[in-house]
Amino acid sequence: MVVSERPLILSILAFLLLAPAGGFAASCVTTECHVQVGKGKVVHSPVADRDCTSCHTPVAKKSHPGPGSMSPAAKGRALCLGCHDDPAKKQTHVHPPVADGCLDCHAPHASAHKSLLLKPVGPLCLDCHESVVVGKQVHGPVRAGNCATCHVPHASNNEGLLTQAGNTVCFNCHGNIQKIIAESAAQHQPVANGRCWECHAPHASDYPPLLRAYYPQPLYTPYREGHYALCYNCHDKNAMEYDRTSEATGFRNRDQNLHYLHVNRKDKGRTCKVCHGVHGADQPRLLRSRMHDFGKWDIPMRWVEGDNGGTCYVGCHRPKSYDRVVRKKNE
């Protein structure tokens, strides 16, 4: 009796397709079709173990090789979570590629980069976040491609996928600013709220030091509205633009605007930092007791509060007092 060879061949093919770690699985990465799959500096463990059926399963009634003959063992990120812990579990902020599936950032079989990343961390992030790195000044970690210095790649309980909440993440590198703030009797509101990024662009900016808008670096500058673009994001420009006012500022001698007197000049207008500490200061109202940037001389500045104003004892002029109700006469 002659036995047909066709059922025997089909039985062998079925065995090879269903063999979990031998047979077909062992041959996947050696065939012409998938010869590149297991090649790379970093190889996914199932690929290295020739255990393709951990992630792929044959489709019933369709023989391999052929389009549609194999399918993922699960859909989207569920496939990865069959082996990997869920990095987004109990996290309030999840990186969109994690929510959508892992293949936007990771190669499933092999890669030249650690953690099976498609590219080194910096260039990989810029594929989606290129717009945040626009400016002449680039934050050091961004320039070095070390996004993970500040951000968690998968998920975080902190806004912006930050590794730590608020300005704590900034203080890991900027301890000098942390010291100024800790020793300050008064703190600038964004600083007190732990939101450095309200004034500083965290990735890149055209304005040093990574400021979100223009602010003059010298102590003196001619007054222009645009020179204080950063400050006017929060502060009322009227405090600097009217020589007489009854409400635009509390720094006035009755209606004489003393901010205008100091700042609004055609040549040597005093910039904010002449009197105020931009992060914090050791006197109320962010007033500095010493101005350290005037050559070798640390100009003393002491302010004494009064009922409706105060008195300034400074190195740059004689003591002068002001009162918001009854105008003070000064020499």
Tab-separated table of C-alpha atoms in Angstrom:
chain	number	residue	atom	x	y	z
A	1	MET	CA	0.000	0.000	0.000
A	2	VAL	CA	1.334	3.407	-1.019
A	3	VAL	CA	1.064	6.049	1.701
A	4	SER	CA	0.614	9.696	0.581
A	5	GLU	CA	3.501	11.966	1.642
A	6	ARG	CA	1.306	15.110	1.899
A	7	PRO	CA	-0.213	14.461	5.402
A	8	LEU	CA	3.228	13.563	6.729
A	9	ILE	CA	4.757	16.824	5.475
A	10	LEU	CA	1.889	18.849	6.967
A	11	SER	CA	2.324	17.104	10.304
A	12	ILE	CA	6.023	17.962	10.359
A	13	LEU	CA	5.313	21.603	9.506
A	14	ALA	CA	2.706	21.825	12.262
A	15	PHE	CA	5.167	20.427	14.787
A	16	LEU	CA	7.841	22.937	13.814
A	17	LEU	CA	5.419	25.844	14.015
A	18	LEU	CA	4.166	24.896	17.456
A	19	ALA	CA	7.497	23.920	18.998
A	20	PRO	CA	8.013	26.498	21.812
A	21	ALA	CA	11.769	26.931	21.874
A	22	GLY	CA	13.225	24.502	19.390
A	23	GLY	CA	12.424	23.642	15.784
A	24	PHE	CA	11.077	26.677	13.980
A	25	ALA	CA	11.978	29.094	16.797
A	26	ALA	CA	15.623	28.118	16.680
A	27	SER	CA	15.679	28.548	12.951
A	28	CYS	CA	14.013	31.993	12.738
A	29	VAL	CA	17.175	34.020	13.167
A	30	THR	CA	19.197	31.800	10.835
A	31	THR	CA	16.849	31.874	7.865
A	32	GLU	CA	17.142	34.252	4.963
A	33	CYS	CA	13.929	35.981	6.055
A	34	HIS	CA	15.000	36.997	9.578
A	35	VAL	CA	18.767	36.812	9.478
A	36	GLN	CA	19.137	40.395	10.786
A	37	VAL	CA	16.689	39.991	13.678
A	38	GLY	CA	19.203	38.776	16.250
A	39	LYS	CA	22.097	40.979	15.222
A	40	GLY	CA	22.999	43.877	17.482
A	41	LYS	CA	25.138	44.888	20.434
A	42	VAL	CA	22.140	44.373	22.723
A	43	VAL	CA	19.806	41.457	21.975
A	44	HIS	CA	16.375	40.958	23.536
A	45	SER	CA	16.543	37.896	25.800
A	46	PRO	CA	13.856	35.836	24.009
A	47	VAL	CA	15.679	36.417	20.709
A	48	ALA	CA	19.022	35.467	22.224
A	49	ASP	CA	17.398	32.284	23.609
A	50	ARG	CA	15.782	31.557	20.195
A	51	ASP	CA	12.412	31.564	21.977
A	52	CYS	CA	10.392	33.419	19.357
A	53	THR	CA	7.083	31.956	20.518
A	54	SER	CA	7.328	34.035	23.701
A	55	CYS	CA	6.154	36.988	21.627
A	56	HIS	CA	4.887	35.464	18.346
A	57	THR	CA	2.261	32.798	17.718
A	58	PRO	CA	1.268	31.038	14.481
A	59	VAL	CA	-2.095	31.890	12.997
A	60	ALA	CA	-4.407	28.936	12.643
A	61	LYS	CA	-4.921	27.639	9.092
A	62	LYS	CA	-2.077	29.762	7.680
A	63	SER	CA	1.256	28.112	7.009
A	64	HIS	CA	4.557	29.836	7.667
A	65	PRO	CA	6.324	31.422	5.853
A	66	GLY	CA	3.800	33.833	4.437
A	67	PRO	CA	2.057	37.143	5.180
A	68	GLY	CA	-0.283	36.947	8.146
A	69	SER	CA	0.940	33.533	9.231
A	70	MET	CA	2.331	34.848	12.538
A	71	SER	CA	0.873	37.356	14.991
A	72	PRO	CA	1.920	38.981	18.286
A	73	ALA	CA	0.979	36.933	21.334
A	74	ALA	CA	-0.801	40.031	22.733
A	75	LYS	CA	-1.684	43.510	21.511
A	76	GLY	CA	0.274	46.712	22.198
A	77	ARG	CA	2.002	47.144	25.542
A	78	ALA	CA	0.237	44.055	26.909
A	79	LEU	CA	2.775	41.970	24.994
A	80	CYS	CA	5.691	43.610	26.839
A	81	LEU	CA	3.927	43.401	30.185
A	82	GLY	CA	3.854	39.636	29.845
A	83	CYS	CA	7.473	39.725	31.052
A	84	HIS	CA	8.220	43.292	32.154
A	85	ASP	CA	6.798	45.081	35.182
A	86	ASP	CA	4.436	47.920	34.295
A	87	PRO	CA	6.480	51.154	34.633
A	88	ALA	CA	3.277	53.225	34.647
A	89	LYS	CA	1.629	51.403	37.542
A	90	LYS	CA	0.296	53.836	40.178
A	91	GLN	CA	1.902	56.803	38.371
A	92	THR	CA	-0.151	59.917	37.608
A	93	HIS	CA	1.880	61.088	34.593
A	94	VAL	CA	2.620	58.558	31.852
A	95	HIS	CA	4.845	59.148	28.821
A	96	PRO	CA	2.566	58.765	25.748
A	97	PRO	CA	4.790	56.137	24.040
A	98	VAL	CA	4.409	53.979	27.160
A	99	ALA	CA	0.653	54.276	27.036
A	100	ASP	CA	0.575	53.576	23.291
A	101	GLY	CA	3.112	50.744	23.283
A	102	CYS	CA	6.870	50.486	23.661
A	103	LEU	CA	8.053	50.351	20.047
A	104	ASP	CA	8.334	54.135	19.585
A	105	CYS	CA	11.475	54.041	21.727
A	106	HIS	CA	12.596	50.397	21.943
A	107	ALA	CA	13.626	47.856	19.300
A	108	PRO	CA	11.846	44.539	19.915
A	109	HIS	CA	14.657	42.247	18.780
A	110	ALA	CA	18.117	43.858	18.931
A	111	SER	CA	19.768	47.260	19.034
A	112	ALA	CA	23.142	48.972	19.068
A	113	HIS	CA	22.089	50.876	22.191
A	114	LYS	CA	21.489	49.880	25.813
A	115	SER	CA	17.969	49.002	26.915
A	116	LEU	CA	17.215	48.200	23.265
A	117	LEU	CA	16.699	51.889	22.518
A	118	LEU	CA	16.309	52.843	18.874
A	119	LYS	CA	18.862	55.655	19.294
A	120	PRO	CA	20.992	57.148	22.095
A	121	VAL	CA	18.803	58.901	24.670
A	122	GLY	CA	19.279	62.528	23.528
A	123	PRO	CA	18.645	62.042	19.795
A	124	LEU	CA	15.803	59.619	20.569
A	125	CYS	CA	13.977	62.201	22.713
A	126	LEU	CA	14.485	64.894	20.088
A	127	ASP	CA	12.622	62.818	17.515
A	128	CYS	CA	9.450	63.958	19.303
A	129	HIS	CA	10.630	66.876	21.450
A	130	GLU	CA	12.819	68.821	19.041
A	131	SER	CA	10.758	71.981	19.534
A	132	VAL	CA	11.831	72.339	23.195
A	133	VAL	CA	15.491	72.740	22.253
A	134	VAL	CA	15.233	75.996	20.335
A	135	GLY	CA	17.548	78.785	21.454
A	136	LYS	CA	21.123	79.991	21.604
A	137	GLN	CA	21.490	78.894	25.231
A	138	VAL	CA	21.025	75.152	25.822
A	139	HIS	CA	20.729	73.605	29.298
A	140	GLY	CA	23.770	71.429	30.082
A	141	PRO	CA	21.947	68.080	30.473
A	142	VAL	CA	20.071	68.699	27.205
A	143	ARG	CA	23.273	69.585	25.361
A	144	ALA	CA	24.878	66.385	26.680
A	145	GLY	CA	21.835	64.298	25.717
A	146	ASN	CA	21.223	63.347	29.349
A	147	CYS	CA	17.453	63.894	29.494
A	148	ALA	CA	17.195	61.299	32.276
A	149	THR	CA	19.057	63.711	34.583
A	150	CYS	CA	15.748	65.511	35.079
A	151	HIS	CA	13.089	63.272	33.539
A	152	VAL	CA	11.842	59.724	34.082
A	153	PRO	CA	11.402	58.095	30.650
A	154	HIS	CA	8.321	56.001	31.403
A	155	ALA	CA	6.116	57.513	34.113
A	156	SER	CA	6.245	59.682	37.201
A	157	ASN	CA	4.061	61.161	39.904
A	158	ASN	CA	5.676	64.536	39.192
A	159	GLU	CA	4.585	67.099	36.616
A	160	GLY	CA	6.584	66.930	33.387
A	161	LEU	CA	7.784	63.392	34.186
A	162	LEU	CA	10.364	64.974	36.498
A	163	THR	CA	12.484	62.738	38.707
A	164	GLN	CA	11.646	64.939	41.720
A	165	ALA	CA	8.943	67.455	42.492
A	166	GLY	CA	9.269	71.218	41.955
A	167	ASN	CA	12.622	72.922	42.263
A	168	THR	CA	14.147	69.939	44.089
A	169	VAL	CA	15.205	68.540	40.749
A	170	CYS	CA	16.972	71.834	39.936
A	171	PHE	CA	18.847	71.862	43.249
A	172	ASN	CA	20.586	68.584	42.393
A	173	CYS	CA	22.908	70.687	40.226
A	174	HIS	CA	22.225	74.264	41.343
A	175	GLY	CA	23.051	73.979	45.036
A	176	ASN	CA	24.393	77.545	45.083
A	177	ILE	CA	20.905	78.859	44.301
A	178	GLN	CA	19.433	76.551	46.924
A	179	LYS	CA	21.796	78.085	49.507
A	180	ILE	CA	20.718	81.634	48.580
A	181	ILE	CA	17.066	80.655	48.884
A	182	ALA	CA	17.554	78.845	52.198
A	183	GLU	CA	19.278	81.877	53.708
A	184	SER	CA	16.723	84.390	52.395
A	185	ALA	CA	14.240	86.227	54.566
A	186	ALA	CA	12.143	86.890	51.463
A	187	GLN	CA	11.774	84.746	48.361
A	188	HIS	CA	10.638	85.559	44.864
A	189	GLN	CA	7.177	84.015	44.434
A	190	PRO	CA	8.093	81.524	41.651
A	191	VAL	CA	10.984	80.388	43.863
A	192	ALA	CA	8.762	80.081	46.936
A	193	ASN	CA	6.319	78.031	44.857
A	194	GLY	CA	9.124	75.754	43.631
A	195	ARG	CA	8.522	76.673	39.986
A	196	CYS	CA	11.858	77.769	38.537
A	197	TRP	CA	10.476	77.271	35.035
A	198	GLU	CA	8.191	80.296	35.362
A	199	CYS	CA	11.284	82.455	34.751
A	200	HIS	CA	13.750	79.953	33.277
A	201	ALA	CA	13.290	77.783	30.203
A	202	PRO	CA	14.398	74.318	31.324
A	203	HIS	CA	15.690	73.181	27.941
A	204	ALA	CA	16.866	76.124	25.821
A	205	SER	CA	16.465	79.872	25.415
A	206	ASP	CA	17.813	82.854	23.506
A	207	TYR	CA	18.266	84.751	26.772
A	208	PRO	CA	20.912	83.992	29.409
A	209	PRO	CA	20.736	82.405	31.885
A	210	LEU	CA	18.021	80.349	30.138
A	211	LEU	CA	15.452	83.083	30.843
A	212	ARG	CA	12.050	82.852	29.178
A	213	ALA	CA	12.213	86.450	27.944
A	214	TYR	CA	14.675	89.317	27.807
A	215	TYR	CA	16.102	90.798	30.975
A	216	PRO	CA	19.163	93.139	30.927
A	217	GLN	CA	22.351	91.665	32.336
A	218	PRO	CA	24.158	94.970	33.173
A	219	LEU	CA	23.363	97.011	36.291
A	220	TYR	CA	22.375	100.002	34.186
A	221	THR	CA	20.331	100.169	30.993
A	222	PRO	CA	18.252	102.751	29.124
A	223	TYR	CA	14.594	102.161	29.870
A	224	ARG	CA	12.609	100.310	27.213
A	225	GLU	CA	9.498	98.249	27.846
A	226	GLY	CA	11.121	95.330	26.012
A	227	HIS	CA	14.101	95.429	28.368
A	228	TYR	CA	11.860	94.073	31.116
A	229	ALA	CA	9.860	91.579	29.057
A	230	LEU	CA	10.571	88.854	31.608
A	231	CYS	CA	9.429	90.898	34.605
A	232	TYR	CA	6.310	92.177	32.866
A	233	ASN	CA	5.024	88.634	32.480
A	234	CYS	CA	3.929	89.020	36.117
A	235	HIS	CA	4.551	92.638	37.188
A	236	ASP	CA	2.596	95.707	36.087
A	237	LYS	CA	4.660	97.861	33.725
A	238	ASN	CA	2.785	100.945	34.969
A	239	ALA	CA	4.991	100.823	38.056
A	240	MET	CA	7.901	101.870	35.813
A	241	GLU	CA	6.191	104.128	33.264
A	242	TYR	CA	4.401	106.862	35.236
A	243	ASP	CA	6.358	109.464	37.164
A	244	ARG	CA	3.248	110.214	39.257
A	245	THR	CA	0.854	107.567	40.530
A	246	SER	CA	-1.395	106.827	43.478
A	247	GLU	CA	-1.739	103.086	42.906
A	248	ALA	CA	0.724	101.552	40.385
A	249	THR	CA	3.361	100.964	43.076
A	250	GLY	CA	3.776	101.127	46.833
A	251	PHE	CA	7.306	102.490	46.406
A	252	ARG	CA	6.272	106.135	46.161
A	253	ASN	CA	6.609	109.354	48.135
A	254	ARG	CA	2.920	110.284	48.184
A	255	ASP	CA	2.380	110.324	44.381
A	256	GLN	CA	6.031	110.496	43.283
A	257	ASN	CA	6.826	107.132	41.695
A	258	LEU	CA	10.216	106.058	43.072
A	259	HIS	CA	10.418	103.016	40.807
A	260	TYR	CA	10.112	105.361	37.839
A	261	LEU	CA	12.785	107.629	39.382
A	262	HIS	CA	15.301	104.775	39.589
A	263	VAL	CA	14.466	102.727	36.497
A	264	ASN	CA	12.953	104.931	33.789
A	265	ARG	CA	15.995	106.834	32.533
A	266	LYS	CA	17.317	107.456	29.039
A	267	ASP	CA	20.828	106.282	29.866
A	268	LYS	CA	21.596	104.840	33.338
A	269	GLY	CA	18.324	103.327	34.446
A	270	ARG	CA	18.860	101.001	37.407
A	271	THR	CA	17.871	97.416	36.678
A	272	CYS	CA	15.823	95.431	39.198
A	273	LYS	CA	18.795	93.481	40.533
A	274	VAL	CA	20.519	96.650	41.780
A	275	CYS	CA	18.157	96.586	44.761
A	276	HIS	CA	16.365	93.238	44.594
A	277	GLY	CA	17.522	89.640	44.837
A	278	VAL	CA	15.959	87.775	41.930
A	279	HIS	CA	15.742	84.499	43.853
A	280	GLY	CA	15.698	85.722	47.431
A	281	ALA	CA	17.102	88.383	49.729
A	282	ASP	CA	17.856	88.956	53.389
A	283	GLN	CA	15.436	91.883	53.755
A	284	PRO	CA	11.676	92.097	53.107
A	285	ARG	CA	10.416	92.867	49.612
A	286	LEU	CA	13.403	90.998	48.136
A	287	LEU	CA	15.686	93.889	49.102
A	288	ARG	CA	19.375	93.048	49.294
A	289	SER	CA	21.512	94.287	52.185
A	290	ARG	CA	24.572	94.299	49.914
A	291	MET	CA	24.885	94.799	46.202
A	292	HIS	CA	27.861	92.637	45.188
A	293	ASP	CA	28.228	93.377	41.505
A	294	PHE	CA	29.556	96.953	41.562
A	295	GLY	CA	33.267	96.316	41.006
A	296	LYS	CA	35.101	95.552	44.252
A	297	TRP	CA	32.689	97.533	46.406
A	298	ASP	CA	29.807	95.723	48.059
A	299	ILE	CA	27.364	98.608	48.278
A	300	PRO	CA	25.482	98.547	51.612
A	301	MET	CA	21.706	98.816	51.378
A	302	ARG	CA	19.517	98.850	54.482
A	303	TRP	CA	15.791	99.435	54.407
A	304	VAL	CA	13.762	100.339	57.499
A	305	GLU	CA	10.007	100.036	57.186
A	306	GLY	CA	7.742	102.868	58.327
A	307	ASP	CA	3.993	103.077	58.895
A	308	ASN	CA	3.251	104.139	55.311
A	309	GLY	CA	6.625	103.739	53.629
A	310	GLY	CA	10.194	103.476	54.805
A	311	THR	CA	13.754	104.808	54.797
A	312	CYS	CA	16.646	103.664	52.634
A	313	TYR	CA	20.189	103.790	54.042
A	314	VAL	CA	22.387	103.067	51.052
A	315	GLY	CA	25.925	103.665	49.898
A	316	CYS	CA	24.890	105.375	46.674
A	317	HIS	CA	23.048	108.352	48.236
A	318	ARG	CA	22.161	109.923	51.585
A	319	PRO	CA	19.391	108.347	53.689
A	320	LYS	CA	16.056	109.052	52.067
A	321	SER	CA	12.557	108.444	53.388
A	322	TYR	CA	9.221	108.104	51.644
A	323	ASP	CA	5.605	108.070	52.791
A	324	ARG	CA	2.618	107.088	50.682
A	325	VAL	CA	0.257	109.497	52.563
A	326	VAL	CA	2.308	112.547	53.542
A	327	ARG	CA	5.221	113.333	51.273
A	328	LYS	CA	8.639	113.302	52.951
A	329	LYS	CA	11.164	116.029	52.180
A	330	ASN	CA	14.690	114.761	51.546
A	331	GLU	CA	17.917	116.637	51.006
